[in-house]
Coordinates of N, CA and C in Angstrom, one line a residue:
X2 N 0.8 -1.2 0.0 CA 0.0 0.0 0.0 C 0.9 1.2 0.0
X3 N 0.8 2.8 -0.8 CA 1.2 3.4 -0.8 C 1.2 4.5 0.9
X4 N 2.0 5.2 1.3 CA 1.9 5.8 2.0 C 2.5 7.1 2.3
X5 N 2.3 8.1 3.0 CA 2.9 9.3 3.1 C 2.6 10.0 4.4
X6 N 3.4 10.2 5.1 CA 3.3 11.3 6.2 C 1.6 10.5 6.8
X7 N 1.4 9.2 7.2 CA 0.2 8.3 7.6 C 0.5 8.1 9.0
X8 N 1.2 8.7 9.8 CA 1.8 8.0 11.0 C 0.5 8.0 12.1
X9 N -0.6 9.0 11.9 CA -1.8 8.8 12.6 C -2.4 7.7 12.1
X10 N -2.3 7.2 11.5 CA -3.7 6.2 10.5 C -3.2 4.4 10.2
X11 N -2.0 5.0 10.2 CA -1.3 3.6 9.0 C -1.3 2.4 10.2
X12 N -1.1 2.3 11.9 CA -1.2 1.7 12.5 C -2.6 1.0 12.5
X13 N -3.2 1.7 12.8 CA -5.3 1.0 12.3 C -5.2 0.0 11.3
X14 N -4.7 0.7 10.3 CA -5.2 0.2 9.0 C -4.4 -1.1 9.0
X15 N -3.5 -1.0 9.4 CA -2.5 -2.7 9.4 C -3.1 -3.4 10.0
X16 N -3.6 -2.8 11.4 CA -4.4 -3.8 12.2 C -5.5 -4.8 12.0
X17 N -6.1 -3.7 11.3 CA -7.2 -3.8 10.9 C -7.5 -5.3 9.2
X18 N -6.3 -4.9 8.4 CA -5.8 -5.9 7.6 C -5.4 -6.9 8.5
X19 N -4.6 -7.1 9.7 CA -4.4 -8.3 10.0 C -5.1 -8.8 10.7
X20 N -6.6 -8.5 11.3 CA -7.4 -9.3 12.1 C -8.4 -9.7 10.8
X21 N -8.0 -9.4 9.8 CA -8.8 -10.0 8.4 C -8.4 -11.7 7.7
X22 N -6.9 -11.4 8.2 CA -6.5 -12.6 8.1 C -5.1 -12.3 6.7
X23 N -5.0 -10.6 6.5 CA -4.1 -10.5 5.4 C -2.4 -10.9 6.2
X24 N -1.9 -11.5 6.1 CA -0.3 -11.8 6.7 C 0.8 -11.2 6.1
X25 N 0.6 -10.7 5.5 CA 1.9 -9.7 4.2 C 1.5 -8.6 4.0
X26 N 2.5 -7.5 4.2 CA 1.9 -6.4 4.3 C 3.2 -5.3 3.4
X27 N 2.7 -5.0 3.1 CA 3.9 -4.0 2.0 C 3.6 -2.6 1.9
X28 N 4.4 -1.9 2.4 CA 4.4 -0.3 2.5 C 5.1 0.3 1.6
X29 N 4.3 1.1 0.4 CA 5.6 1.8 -0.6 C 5.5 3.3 0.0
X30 N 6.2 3.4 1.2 CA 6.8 5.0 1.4 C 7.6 5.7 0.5
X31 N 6.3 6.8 0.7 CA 6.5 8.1 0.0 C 7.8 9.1 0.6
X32 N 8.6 8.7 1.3 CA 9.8 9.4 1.7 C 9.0 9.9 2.9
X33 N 8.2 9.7 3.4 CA 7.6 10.4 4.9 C 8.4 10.9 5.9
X34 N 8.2 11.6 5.9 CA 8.9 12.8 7.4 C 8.4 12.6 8.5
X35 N 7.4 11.0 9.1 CA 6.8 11.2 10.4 C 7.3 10.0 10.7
X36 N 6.6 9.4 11.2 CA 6.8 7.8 11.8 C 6.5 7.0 11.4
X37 N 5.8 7.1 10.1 CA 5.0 5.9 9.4 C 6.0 4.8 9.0
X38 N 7.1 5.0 8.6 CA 7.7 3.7 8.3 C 8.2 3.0 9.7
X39 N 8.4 3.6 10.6 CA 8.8 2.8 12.2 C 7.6 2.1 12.5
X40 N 6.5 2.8 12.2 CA 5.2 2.1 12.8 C 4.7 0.9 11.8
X41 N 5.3 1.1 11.1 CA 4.7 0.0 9.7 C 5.4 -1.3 10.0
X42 N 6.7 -0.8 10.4 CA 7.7 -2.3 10.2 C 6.9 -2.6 11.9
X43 N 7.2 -1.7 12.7 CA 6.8 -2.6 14.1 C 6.0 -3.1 14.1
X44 N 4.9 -3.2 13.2 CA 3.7 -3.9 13.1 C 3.9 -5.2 12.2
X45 N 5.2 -5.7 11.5 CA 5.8 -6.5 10.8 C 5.8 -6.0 9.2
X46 N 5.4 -4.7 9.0 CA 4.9 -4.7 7.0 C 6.9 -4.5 7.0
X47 N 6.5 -5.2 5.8 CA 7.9 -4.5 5.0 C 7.6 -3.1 4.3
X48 N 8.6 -2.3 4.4 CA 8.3 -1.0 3.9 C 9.5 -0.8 2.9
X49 N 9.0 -0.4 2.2 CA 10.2 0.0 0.7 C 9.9 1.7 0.8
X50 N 11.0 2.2 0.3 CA 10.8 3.2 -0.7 C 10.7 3.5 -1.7
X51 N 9.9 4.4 -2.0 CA 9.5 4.6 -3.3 C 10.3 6.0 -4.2
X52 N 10.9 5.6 -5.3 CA 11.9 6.5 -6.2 C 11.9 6.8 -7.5
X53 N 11.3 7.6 -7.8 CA 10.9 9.1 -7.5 C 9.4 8.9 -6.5
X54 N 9.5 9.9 -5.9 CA 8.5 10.0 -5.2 C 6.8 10.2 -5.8
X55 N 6.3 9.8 -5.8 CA 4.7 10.0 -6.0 C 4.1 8.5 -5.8
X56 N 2.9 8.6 -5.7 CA 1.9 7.8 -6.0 C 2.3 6.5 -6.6
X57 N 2.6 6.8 -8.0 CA 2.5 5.3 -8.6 C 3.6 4.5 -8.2
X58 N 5.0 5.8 -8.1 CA 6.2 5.3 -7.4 C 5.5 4.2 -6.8
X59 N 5.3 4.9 -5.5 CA 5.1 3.8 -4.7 C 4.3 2.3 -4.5
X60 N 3.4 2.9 -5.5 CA 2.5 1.5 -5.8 C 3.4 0.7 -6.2
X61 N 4.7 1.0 -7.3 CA 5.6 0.6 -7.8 C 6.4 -0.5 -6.7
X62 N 6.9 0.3 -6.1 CA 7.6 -0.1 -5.2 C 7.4 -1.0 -4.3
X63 N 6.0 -1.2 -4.0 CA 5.4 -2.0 -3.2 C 5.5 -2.8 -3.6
X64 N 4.4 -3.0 -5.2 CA 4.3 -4.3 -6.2 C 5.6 -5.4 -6.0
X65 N 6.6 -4.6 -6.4 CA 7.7 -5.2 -7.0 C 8.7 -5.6 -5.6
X66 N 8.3 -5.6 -4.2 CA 9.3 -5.9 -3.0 C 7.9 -7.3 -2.7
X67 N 6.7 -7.4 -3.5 CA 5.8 -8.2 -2.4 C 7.1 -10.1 -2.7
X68 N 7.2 -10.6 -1.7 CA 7.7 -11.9 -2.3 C 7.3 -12.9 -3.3
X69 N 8.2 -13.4 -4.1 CA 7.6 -14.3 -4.9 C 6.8 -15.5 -4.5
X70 N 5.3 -16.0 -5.2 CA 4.5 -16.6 -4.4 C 3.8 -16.3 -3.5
X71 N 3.5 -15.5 -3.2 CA 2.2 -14.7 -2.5 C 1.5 -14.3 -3.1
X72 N 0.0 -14.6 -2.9 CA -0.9 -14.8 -3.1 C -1.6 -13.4 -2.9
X73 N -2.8 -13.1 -3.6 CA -3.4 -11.6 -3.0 C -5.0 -12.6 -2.6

């Protein structure tokens, strides 16, 4: 999932995916200036960065760190 400057929200939202039953979690940071990628990984996501910065970047970036063999 893409993210940016989420450090209020991004902890919910993982939670909230993992009491769903999603187990893989992938953060494409937008270079965030808050906490969002400390809070991402403590919650287990892998977080990438995304380069150049925007949107698809990141979608990019996500896509392409999820491991081989995982399932959506």
């Amino acid at each position: 999932m893409p993210a940016l400057n989420e450090e209020g929200s991004i902890g919910s939202v993982i939670a909230a995916l993992q009491r769903v039953g999603v187990r893989r979690i992938v953060v494409g940071d937008n270079d965030s200036t808050d906490r969002t990628a400390e809070i991402a990984r403590g919650l287990g996501a892998i977080v990438v960065r995304a380069h150049p910065r925007g949107y698809g970047s990141a979608c990019r970036a996500a896509a392409l760190a999820v491991p081989p063999g995982t399932t959506a």
